[in-house]
């Protein structure tokens, strides 16, 4: 079946450092979505990318969809303690399949 | 107003019991889902309903039975609870027909602990 993998599984950074999580699908996707789940919370939708090679920014967050529409990345510039949480990508292909998640810990 | 609300927030019960989790959405969405999140934080879809019709039924034991009385409600009943059922269960909804094209709106989750 369709699989969506994310790396790294876990990352611990100092506040101010950059962070990137990568998402790879076994199949070509119709779209990729990104979610953030704070500790003890529920996943919250961040953004959706649809076009091949698309890049979108939200303040310090940059999202990219690969040319082949099989991979994506989320980059956070100058992390803050409020960025702590687990980041999930979710690939759309007849249904939405969530990636394995990257847990981000930010130390002040 | 909460967009997707599920109850209860916490559920502690013994093996062998039967329990239900309720979910309601006021977003006017056509599709609702149940997801299971295990201790490793993996999010796995269990079921999805579009306009009260079951459209996704992943490999889930038949002890789990979803029910959608109308498109704003999707409940989950679990029979003969087992230790391995302990997890956080999330209800979600989306505007599309469940083909993965629309963002999901999640409820706050129900933490089920089976002892």
Coordinates of C-alpha atoms in Angstrom, one line a residue:
Chain A
X1 CA 0.0 0.0 0.0
X2 CA 0.9 3.6 -0.2
X3 CA 3.5 4.7 2.3
X4 CA 4.8 8.2 3.3
X5 CA 8.0 8.3 5.2
X6 CA 9.5 11.3 7.1
X7 CA 13.0 11.9 8.3
X8 CA 14.3 12.6 10.8
X9 CA 12.1 10.9 13.3
X10 CA 13.3 13.3 16.0
X11 CA 15.4 16.5 16.2
X12 CA 16.5 18.6 19.1
X13 CA 17.8 22.1 18.3
X14 CA 18.9 25.2 20.1
X15 CA 16.6 28.2 19.7
X16 CA 17.7 30.2 16.7
X17 CA 18.9 27.2 14.7
X18 CA 17.2 26.1 11.5
X19 CA 15.3 22.8 11.1
X20 CA 14.2 20.8 8.1
X21 CA 12.0 17.7 7.8
X22 CA 11.7 15.7 4.7
X23 CA 8.8 13.7 3.4
X24 CA 8.9 10.9 0.8
X25 CA 6.0 9.0 -0.8
X26 CA 6.1 5.7 -2.6
X27 CA 3.6 7.0 -5.2
X28 CA 3.0 10.2 -7.0
X29 CA 0.7 12.5 -5.0
X30 CA -2.2 14.8 -6.0
X31 CA -1.2 17.1 -3.2
X32 CA 0.8 17.3 0.0
X33 CA -0.4 18.8 3.2
X34 CA 1.5 19.7 6.4
X35 CA 0.2 19.5 9.9
X36 CA 1.6 20.5 13.3
X37 CA 0.7 18.7 16.5
X38 CA 1.7 20.4 19.8
X39 CA 2.4 18.1 22.8
X40 CA -0.9 16.9 24.1
X41 CA -2.8 18.5 21.2
X42 CA -4.4 17.5 18.0
X43 CA -3.0 17.9 14.4
X44 CA -3.6 21.3 13.0
X45 CA -3.5 22.0 9.3
X46 CA -0.7 24.3 8.2
X47 CA -0.6 24.3 4.4
X48 CA -1.4 22.5 1.2
X49 CA 0.8 22.2 -1.9
X50 CA -0.6 21.1 -5.2
X51 CA 1.7 22.0 -8.1
X52 CA 4.9 20.3 -9.1
X53 CA 7.9 22.3 -7.7
X54 CA 5.6 24.6 -5.7
X55 CA 7.2 26.6 -2.9
X56 CA 5.1 28.4 -0.2
X57 CA 6.2 30.5 2.8
X58 CA 4.5 31.2 6.1
X59 CA 6.7 33.6 8.1
X60 CA 9.7 31.5 9.1
X61 CA 8.3 28.3 7.5
X62 CA 9.1 27.3 3.9
X63 CA 7.3 24.4 2.3
X64 CA 8.4 22.8 -0.9
X65 CA 6.8 20.1 -3.2
X66 CA 9.1 18.1 -5.4
X67 CA 9.1 18.2 -9.2
X68 CA 7.9 14.6 -9.4
X69 CA 5.3 15.2 -6.7
X70 CA 6.6 12.4 -4.6
X71 CA 8.5 14.3 -2.0
X72 CA 8.2 17.5 0.1
X73 CA 10.1 19.4 2.8
X74 CA 9.4 21.8 5.6
X75 CA 12.1 24.2 6.6
X76 CA 11.9 26.4 9.7
X77 CA 14.3 29.3 9.9
X78 CA 15.6 30.5 13.3
X79 CA 13.5 28.1 15.4
X80 CA 11.6 29.4 18.5
X81 CA 10.4 27.4 21.5
X82 CA 6.8 27.8 20.2
X83 CA 7.8 25.6 17.2
X84 CA 8.0 22.6 19.5
X85 CA 5.8 19.7 18.3
X86 CA 5.4 16.9 15.8
X87 CA 5.2 17.9 12.2
X88 CA 3.4 15.6 9.8
X89 CA 3.2 15.6 6.1
X90 CA 0.1 13.9 4.5
X91 CA 0.0 12.8 0.9
X92 CA -3.1 12.8 -1.1
X93 CA -3.7 9.8 -3.4
X94 CA -7.3 8.6 -3.5
X95 CA -7.1 9.1 0.3
X96 CA -4.9 11.1 2.6
X97 CA -2.0 9.1 4.0
X98 CA 0.0 10.6 6.9
X99 CA 3.7 10.5 7.2
X100 CA 5.5 9.0 10.2
X101 CA 6.1 12.5 11.7
X102 CA 9.1 14.4 12.9
X103 CA 9.2 15.4 16.5
X104 CA 10.9 18.8 17.1
X105 CA 12.3 19.9 20.4
X106 CA 13.7 23.4 20.8
X107 CA 15.8 24.3 23.8
X108 CA 16.0 28.0 24.9
Chain B
X1 CA -17.7 27.4 18.7
X2 CA -15.7 24.2 18.4
X3 CA -15.6 23.0 14.8
X4 CA -15.0 19.3 15.5
X5 CA -15.9 18.1 19.0
X6 CA -15.5 14.6 20.4
X7 CA -16.4 13.1 23.8
X8 CA -15.2 11.9 26.1
X9 CA -11.7 13.4 26.3
X10 CA -10.4 10.6 28.5
X11 CA -11.7 7.0 28.8
X12 CA -10.2 4.5 31.2
X13 CA -11.8 1.1 31.2
X14 CA -11.1 -2.6 31.7
X15 CA -10.4 -5.3 29.2
X16 CA -13.5 -6.9 27.8
X17 CA -15.7 -3.8 28.2
X18 CA -17.6 -2.1 25.4
X19 CA -17.3 1.7 25.0
X20 CA -18.3 4.4 22.6
X21 CA -16.8 7.7 21.4
X22 CA -18.9 10.4 19.9
X23 CA -18.0 13.0 17.3
X24 CA -19.8 16.0 15.9
X25 CA -18.8 18.6 13.4
X26 CA -20.4 22.0 12.7
X27 CA -18.4 22.9 9.6
X28 CA -20.9 21.5 7.1
X29 CA -18.4 19.0 5.8
X30 CA -19.4 16.0 3.8
X31 CA -16.7 13.6 5.0
X32 CA -15.8 12.4 8.5
X33 CA -13.0 10.2 9.7
X34 CA -11.6 8.2 12.6
X35 CA -7.9 8.1 13.1
X36 CA -5.9 6.1 15.7
X37 CA -2.6 7.6 17.1
X38 CA -0.5 5.0 18.9
X39 CA 2.3 5.6 21.4
X40 CA 4.8 6.2 18.6
X41 CA 2.6 9.1 17.3
X42 CA 1.8 7.3 14.1
X43 CA -1.6 8.5 12.7
X44 CA -3.5 5.7 11.0
X45 CA -6.9 6.1 9.3
X46 CA -9.5 3.7 10.5
X47 CA -12.7 4.7 8.8
X48 CA -14.2 7.5 6.7
X49 CA -17.8 8.3 5.9
X50 CA -19.0 10.5 3.1
X51 CA -22.6 11.7 3.6
X52 CA -23.3 8.8 6.0
X53 CA -21.9 6.2 3.6
X54 CA -18.8 4.2 4.5
X55 CA -16.0 4.8 2.0
X56 CA -12.8 3.8 3.7
X57 CA -12.6 0.8 6.0
X58 CA -8.9 0.0 6.7
X59 CA -7.8 -3.2 8.3
X60 CA -9.5 -2.7 11.6
X61 CA -10.8 -5.5 13.8
X62 CA -14.6 -5.9 13.5
X63 CA -14.8 -5.1 17.2
X64 CA -14.7 -1.5 16.0
X65 CA -18.0 -0.3 14.5
X66 CA -18.5 3.2 13.2
X67 CA -22.0 4.7 12.9
X68 CA -23.0 7.9 11.1
X69 CA -26.6 8.9 11.9
X70 CA -26.2 12.0 9.8
X71 CA -23.3 13.7 8.0
X72 CA -22.5 15.9 11.0
X73 CA -22.0 12.9 13.4
X74 CA -19.7 9.9 13.4
X75 CA -19.5 7.7 16.4
X76 CA -17.2 4.8 17.2
X77 CA -18.2 1.8 19.2
X78 CA -15.6 -0.6 20.4
X79 CA -16.6 -4.1 21.7
X80 CA -14.5 -6.4 23.9
X81 CA -11.7 -3.9 24.5
X82 CA -8.2 -5.2 24.5
X83 CA -4.9 -3.8 25.9
X84 CA -3.7 -3.0 22.4
X85 CA -6.6 -0.7 21.8
X86 CA -5.1 1.9 24.2
X87 CA -4.3 4.9 22.0
X88 CA -5.6 8.4 21.2
X89 CA -8.5 8.4 18.8
X90 CA -9.1 11.4 16.7
X91 CA -12.2 12.4 14.8
X92 CA -11.7 14.6 11.7
X93 CA -13.7 16.1 8.9
X94 CA -13.0 17.4 5.4
X95 CA -14.9 19.3 2.7
X96 CA -14.1 16.8 -0.1
X97 CA -15.4 13.3 -0.7
X98 CA -12.6 11.7 1.1
X99 CA -10.1 11.4 -1.7
X100 CA -7.4 13.4 0.1
X101 CA -7.8 16.7 -1.7
X102 CA -9.0 18.8 1.2
X103 CA -7.4 19.7 4.6
X104 CA -8.6 17.8 7.6
X105 CA -10.0 19.4 10.7
X106 CA -9.3 17.3 13.8
X107 CA -11.1 17.1 17.1
X108 CA -9.2 17.3 20.4
X109 CA -8.9 13.5 20.6
X110 CA -10.0 10.8 23.1
X111 CA -7.3 9.2 25.1
X112 CA -8.4 5.6 25.6
X113 CA -6.6 3.5 28.3
X114 CA -7.5 -0.1 28.7
X115 CA -6.3 -1.8 31.9

